[in-house]
Coordinates of N, CA and C in Angstrom, one line a residue:
M1 N 395.5 65.2 160.8 CA 394.1 65.6 160.8 C 393.3 65.0 162.0
H2 N 393.6 63.8 162.4 CA 392.9 63.2 163.5 C 393.8 63.1 164.7
D3 N 394.8 64.0 164.9 CA 395.7 64.0 166.0 C 395.0 64.2 167.3
N4 N 393.9 64.9 167.3 CA 393.2 65.3 168.5 C 391.9 64.5 168.6
V5 N 391.8 63.3 168.0 CA 390.6 62.5 168.1 C 390.2 62.2 169.5
A6 N 391.1 61.7 170.3 CA 390.7 61.4 171.7 C 390.3 62.7 172.5
D7 N 391.0 63.8 172.3 CA 390.6 65.0 172.9 C 389.3 65.5 172.5
M8 N 389.0 65.5 171.2 CA 387.7 66.0 170.7 C 386.6 65.1 171.1
T9 N 386.8 63.8 171.3 CA 385.7 63.0 171.7 C 385.3 63.2 173.1
E10 N 386.2 63.8 173.9 CA 385.9 64.0 175.3 C 385.7 65.5 175.6
T11 N 385.5 66.3 174.6 CA 385.3 67.7 174.8 C 384.0 68.0 175.6
K12 N 384.1 68.8 176.6 CA 382.9 69.2 177.4 C 382.1 70.2 176.7
V13 N 380.8 69.9 176.4 CA 380.0 70.8 175.6 C 378.6 71.0 176.2
S14 N 378.2 70.3 177.2 CA 376.9 70.4 177.8 C 376.7 71.8 178.3
A15 N 375.6 72.4 177.9 CA 375.2 73.7 178.4 C 374.9 73.6 179.8
G16 N 375.3 74.6 180.6 CA 374.9 74.6 182.0 C 375.9 73.9 182.9
T17 N 376.0 72.6 182.8 CA 376.8 71.8 183.7 C 378.3 71.8 183.4
G18 N 378.6 72.0 182.1 CA 380.0 71.9 181.7 C 380.4 70.4 181.5
E19 N 379.5 69.5 181.7 CA 379.9 68.1 181.6 C 379.3 67.4 180.4
T20 N 379.9 66.5 179.8 CA 379.4 65.7 178.7 C 378.8 64.4 179.2
S21 N 377.6 64.1 178.7 CA 376.9 62.9 179.2 C 377.6 61.7 178.6
A22 N 377.4 60.6 179.2 CA 377.9 59.3 178.7 C 377.5 59.0 177.3
D23 N 376.2 59.3 177.0 CA 375.7 59.1 175.7 C 376.4 59.9 174.7
V24 N 376.7 61.2 175.0 CA 377.4 62.0 174.0 C 378.9 61.5 173.8
R25 N 379.5 61.1 174.9 CA 380.9 60.6 174.8 C 380.9 59.3 174.0
E26 N 379.9 58.4 174.2 CA 379.8 57.2 173.5 C 379.6 57.5 172.0
W27 N 378.7 58.4 171.7 CA 378.4 58.8 170.3 C 379.6 59.3 169.6
R28 N 380.4 60.2 170.3 CA 381.6 60.7 169.7 C 382.6 59.6 169.5
Q29 N 382.7 58.7 170.4 CA 383.6 57.5 170.2 C 383.2 56.7 169.0
L30 N 381.9 56.5 168.8 CA 381.4 55.8 167.7 C 381.7 56.5 166.4
L31 N 381.5 57.8 166.3 CA 381.8 58.6 165.1 C 383.3 58.5 164.8
A32 N 384.1 58.7 165.8 CA 385.6 58.6 165.6 C 386.0 57.2 165.1
R33 N 385.4 56.2 165.7 CA 385.8 54.8 165.3 C 385.4 54.6 163.8
H34 N 384.2 55.1 163.5 CA 383.7 55.0 162.1 C 384.6 55.7 161.1
A35 N 385.0 56.9 161.5 CA 385.9 57.7 160.6 C 387.2 57.0 160.5
D36 N 387.7 56.5 161.5 CA 389.0 55.7 161.5 C 388.9 54.5 160.6
L37 N 387.9 53.7 160.8 CA 387.8 52.5 160.0 C 387.5 52.8 158.5
T38 N 386.6 53.8 158.2 CA 386.3 54.2 156.9 C 387.6 54.7 156.1
C39 N 388.3 55.5 156.8 CA 389.6 56.0 156.1 C 390.5 54.9 155.9
A40 N 390.7 54.0 156.9 CA 391.7 52.9 156.7 C 391.2 51.9 155.6
L41 N 389.9 51.6 155.6 CA 389.4 50.7 154.6 C 389.5 51.3 153.2
D42 N 389.1 52.6 153.1 CA 389.2 53.2 151.8 C 390.6 53.2 151.2
R43 N 391.6 53.6 152.1 CA 393.0 53.6 151.7 C 393.5 52.3 151.3
E44 N 393.3 51.3 152.1 CA 393.8 49.9 151.8 C 393.1 49.3 150.6
L45 N 391.8 49.4 150.5 CA 391.1 48.8 149.4 C 391.4 49.5 148.1
Q46 N 391.5 50.8 148.1 CA 391.8 51.6 146.9 C 393.3 51.2 146.4
S47 N 394.2 51.3 147.3 CA 395.6 51.0 146.9 C 395.8 49.6 146.5
G48 N 395.2 48.6 147.1 CA 395.4 47.2 146.8 C 394.5 46.6 145.8
H49 N 393.3 47.2 145.6 CA 392.3 46.6 144.7 C 391.5 47.5 143.9
G50 N 391.8 48.8 143.9 CA 391.1 49.8 143.1 C 389.6 49.9 143.5
L51 N 389.3 49.7 144.8 CA 387.9 49.8 145.2 C 387.8 50.7 146.4
G52 N 386.8 51.5 146.5 CA 386.5 52.3 147.7 C 385.7 51.3 148.7
M53 N 385.6 51.8 149.9 CA 384.8 51.0 150.9 C 383.4 50.7 150.4
S54 N 382.7 51.7 149.9 CA 381.3 51.5 149.5 C 381.2 50.5 148.3
E55 N 382.2 50.6 147.3 CA 382.2 49.7 146.2 C 382.4 48.3 146.7
Y56 N 383.3 48.1 147.7 CA 383.6 46.8 148.2 C 382.3 46.3 148.9
E57 N 381.7 47.1 149.7 CA 380.5 46.7 150.5 C 379.4 46.2 149.5
V58 N 379.2 46.9 148.4 CA 378.2 46.4 147.4 C 378.6 45.1 146.8
L59 N 379.8 45.0 146.5 CA 380.3 43.7 145.9 C 380.1 42.6 146.9
E60 N 380.5 42.8 148.2 CA 380.4 41.8 149.2 C 378.9 41.4 149.4
R61 N 378.0 42.3 149.4 CA 376.6 42.0 149.6 C 376.1 41.1 148.4
L62 N 376.5 41.5 147.2 CA 376.1 40.7 146.1 C 376.7 39.3 146.1
A63 N 378.0 39.2 146.5 CA 378.7 38.0 146.5 C 378.1 37.0 147.4
N64 N 377.4 37.5 148.5 CA 376.8 36.6 149.5 C 375.4 36.1 149.1
L65 N 374.9 36.6 148.0 CA 373.6 36.1 147.5 C 373.7 34.9 146.6
P66 N 372.8 34.0 146.7 CA 372.9 32.8 145.8 C 373.1 33.0 144.4
D67 N 372.5 34.0 143.8 CA 372.7 34.3 142.3 C 373.5 35.6 142.1
Q68 N 374.1 36.1 143.1 CA 374.9 37.3 143.1 C 374.2 38.5 142.4
S69 N 372.9 38.6 142.7 CA 372.0 39.6 142.0 C 371.0 40.1 143.0
A70 N 370.6 41.4 142.9 CA 369.6 41.9 143.8 C 369.1 43.2 143.2
K71 N 367.9 43.6 143.6 CA 367.3 44.9 143.2 C 368.1 46.0 143.9
V72 N 368.1 47.1 143.3 CA 368.9 48.3 143.9 C 368.3 48.6 145.2
Q73 N 367.0 48.6 145.4 CA 366.4 48.9 146.7 C 366.8 48.0 147.8
Q74 N 367.0 46.7 147.5 CA 367.5 45.7 148.5 C 368.9 46.1 148.9
I75 N 369.7 46.4 147.9 CA 371.1 46.7 148.2 C 371.2 48.0 149.1
A76 N 370.4 49.0 148.7 CA 370.4 50.3 149.5 C 370.1 50.0 150.9
G77 N 369.2 49.1 151.2 CA 368.9 48.9 152.6 C 370.0 48.2 153.4
S78 N 370.9 47.5 152.7 CA 371.9 46.7 153.4 C 373.2 47.5 153.5
V79 N 373.5 48.4 152.6 CA 374.8 49.2 152.7 C 374.6 50.6 153.2
H80 N 373.4 51.0 153.6 CA 373.2 52.3 154.3 C 373.7 53.4 153.4
L81 N 373.4 53.4 152.2 CA 373.6 54.5 151.3 C 372.3 55.1 150.7
S82 N 372.3 56.3 150.4 CA 371.1 56.9 149.8 C 371.0 56.3 148.4
Q83 N 369.8 56.5 147.8 CA 369.6 56.0 146.4 C 370.6 56.6 145.5
S84 N 370.8 57.9 145.6 CA 371.7 58.6 144.7 C 373.1 58.2 144.9
A85 N 373.6 58.1 146.1 CA 374.9 57.6 146.4 C 375.1 56.2 145.9
L86 N 374.2 55.3 146.1 CA 374.3 54.0 145.6 C 374.3 53.9 144.1
S87 N 373.5 54.8 143.5 CA 373.5 54.8 142.0 C 374.9 55.2 141.5
R88 N 375.6 56.1 142.1 CA 376.9 56.5 141.7 C 377.9 55.3 141.9
V89 N 377.8 54.6 143.1 CA 378.7 53.5 143.3 C 378.4 52.4 142.3
I90 N 377.2 52.1 142.0 CA 376.9 51.1 141.0 C 377.4 51.5 139.6
G91 N 377.3 52.8 139.3 CA 377.8 53.3 138.0 C 379.3 53.1 137.9
R92 N 380.0 53.3 139.0 CA 381.5 53.1 139.0 C 381.8 51.6 138.8
L93 N 381.1 50.8 139.6 CA 381.3 49.3 139.5 C 380.9 48.8 138.1
E94 N 379.9 49.3 137.5 CA 379.5 48.9 136.1 C 380.5 49.4 135.1
A95 N 381.0 50.6 135.2 CA 382.1 51.1 134.3 C 383.3 50.3 134.4
A96 N 383.6 49.7 135.6 CA 384.8 48.8 135.7 C 384.5 47.4 135.3
G97 N 383.3 47.1 134.9 CA 382.9 45.7 134.5 C 382.7 44.8 135.6
L98 N 382.5 45.3 136.8 CA 382.3 44.4 138.0 C 380.9 44.0 138.3
V99 N 379.9 44.8 137.8 CA 378.5 44.5 137.9 C 377.8 44.9 136.6
E100 N 376.6 44.4 136.4 CA 375.7 44.8 135.3 C 374.4 45.2 135.8
R101 N 373.8 46.2 135.2 CA 372.4 46.6 135.6 C 371.5 46.1 134.5
N102 N 370.3 45.6 135.0 CA 369.3 45.1 134.1 C 367.9 45.4 134.6
M103 N 367.0 45.5 133.8 CA 365.6 45.6 134.2 C 365.2 44.4 134.9
C104 N 364.5 44.5 136.0 CA 364.1 43.3 136.8 C 362.9 42.6 136.0
P105 N 363.1 41.3 135.7 CA 362.0 40.7 135.0 C 360.7 40.6 135.7
E106 N 360.6 40.6 137.0 CA 359.4 40.5 137.7 C 358.7 41.9 137.9
D107 N 359.5 42.9 137.9 CA 359.0 44.3 138.1 C 359.8 45.2 137.2
R108 N 359.2 45.6 136.0 CA 359.9 46.4 135.0 C 360.2 47.8 135.5
R109 N 359.7 48.2 136.7 CA 360.0 49.5 137.2 C 361.3 49.4 138.0
A110 N 361.7 48.2 138.4 CA 362.9 48.0 139.2 C 364.1 47.7 138.4
I111 N 365.3 48.0 138.9 CA 366.5 47.7 138.3 C 367.2 46.6 139.2
S112 N 367.7 45.6 138.6 CA 368.5 44.6 139.3 C 370.0 44.8 139.0
V113 N 370.8 44.5 139.9 CA 372.3 44.6 139.7 C 372.8 43.2 139.9
C114 N 373.6 42.8 138.9 CA 374.2 41.4 138.9 C 375.7 41.5 138.9
M115 N 376.3 40.8 139.7 CA 377.8 40.7 139.8 C 378.3 40.0 138.6
T116 N 379.4 40.5 138.0 CA 380.0 39.7 136.9 C 381.1 38.8 137.5
E117 N 381.6 37.9 136.7 CA 382.7 37.1 137.2 C 383.9 37.9 137.6
K118 N 384.2 39.0 136.9 CA 385.3 39.9 137.2 C 385.0 40.5 138.6
G119 N 383.8 40.9 138.8 CA 383.4 41.5 140.1 C 383.6 40.5 141.3
L120 N 383.1 39.2 141.0 CA 383.3 38.2 142.1 C 384.7 38.0 142.4
L121 N 385.6 37.9 141.4 CA 387.0 37.7 141.5 C 387.6 38.9 142.3
R122 N 387.2 40.1 142.0 CA 387.8 41.3 142.7 C 387.4 41.3 144.1
Q123 N 386.1 41.0 144.4 CA 385.6 40.9 145.8 C 386.4 39.9 146.6
R124 N 386.6 38.7 146.0 CA 387.3 37.6 146.7 C 388.8 38.0 146.9
E125 N 389.4 38.7 146.0 CA 390.8 39.2 146.2 C 390.9 40.3 147.3
A126 N 389.8 41.1 147.4 CA 389.8 42.2 148.3 C 389.4 41.8 149.7
Q127 N 388.7 40.7 149.8 CA 388.2 40.3 151.1 C 389.2 40.2 152.2
P128 N 390.3 39.5 152.0 CA 391.4 39.4 153.0 C 391.9 40.8 153.5
T129 N 392.0 41.8 152.6 CA 392.4 43.1 153.0 C 391.4 43.7 153.9
Q130 N 390.1 43.6 153.5 CA 389.0 44.2 154.3 C 389.0 43.6 155.7
R131 N 389.1 42.3 155.8 CA 389.1 41.5 157.0 C 390.3 41.9 157.9
R132 N 391.5 42.0 157.2 CA 392.7 42.4 158.0 C 392.6 43.8 158.6
V133 N 392.1 44.8 157.9 CA 391.9 46.1 158.4 C 390.9 46.1 159.6
L134 N 389.8 45.4 159.4 CA 388.9 45.3 160.5 C 389.5 44.6 161.8
A135 N 390.3 43.6 161.6 CA 390.9 42.9 162.7 C 391.9 43.8 163.4
E136 N 392.7 44.6 162.6 CA 393.7 45.5 163.1 C 393.1 46.7 163.8
R137 N 392.0 47.2 163.3 CA 391.6 48.5 163.7 C 390.3 48.6 164.5
L138 N 389.4 47.6 164.4 CA 388.1 47.7 165.0 C 388.1 47.9 166.5
H139 N 389.0 47.2 167.2 CA 389.1 47.4 168.7 C 390.4 48.0 169.2
A140 N 391.2 48.4 168.2 CA 392.5 49.1 168.6 C 392.3 50.5 169.0
P141 N 393.3 51.1 169.7 CA 393.2 52.5 170.0 C 393.0 53.3 168.7
L142 N 392.3 54.4 168.8 CA 392.1 55.3 167.6 C 393.4 55.9 167.2
I143 N 393.7 55.9 165.9 CA 394.8 56.6 165.3 C 394.4 57.4 164.1
K144 N 395.2 58.2 163.6 CA 394.8 59.1 162.5 C 395.0 58.4 161.2
S145 N 393.9 57.7 160.7 CA 394.0 56.8 159.6 C 393.8 57.6 158.2
C146 N 393.3 58.8 158.3 CA 393.1 59.5 157.0 C 394.3 60.1 156.5
D147 N 395.4 60.1 157.2 CA 396.7 60.7 156.8 C 397.3 59.6 155.9
P148 N 397.6 60.0 154.6 CA 398.2 59.0 153.6 C 399.5 58.4 154.1
T149 N 400.2 59.1 155.0 CA 401.5 58.6 155.4 C 401.4 57.8 156.6
D150 N 400.2 57.6 157.1 CA 399.9 56.8 158.3 C 400.2 55.3 158.1

């Protein structure tokens, strides 16, 4: 699927000149790197820990807070997910017993998400996998990581 990542990131598309600007090339490299890392993280976290990348990111953000709890709006700003996507992620984490949702005591309109002991344990177990994938892939040449045989 990503065999042509390098070729596609350098494709000439500018109208008129036939040349791609440095900004466009850098943008394509950034997108390719993001896709490579996302696929690798999803595959490794799912196979080793039953978590997708977004689930892991929510757990890690919560784990780093003093009380392992935050309002949904705070989490949304730090994980770069839409409210609806975050709601689905939190629903999956809640169904797995990794977080609990509660009404926020200070603001009854808000929902707070609190990590469970099981969630904290899962995040701690998955962290070395996440860190290993980042160390291996973040600055390495792009490869086709979405291929399950990769």
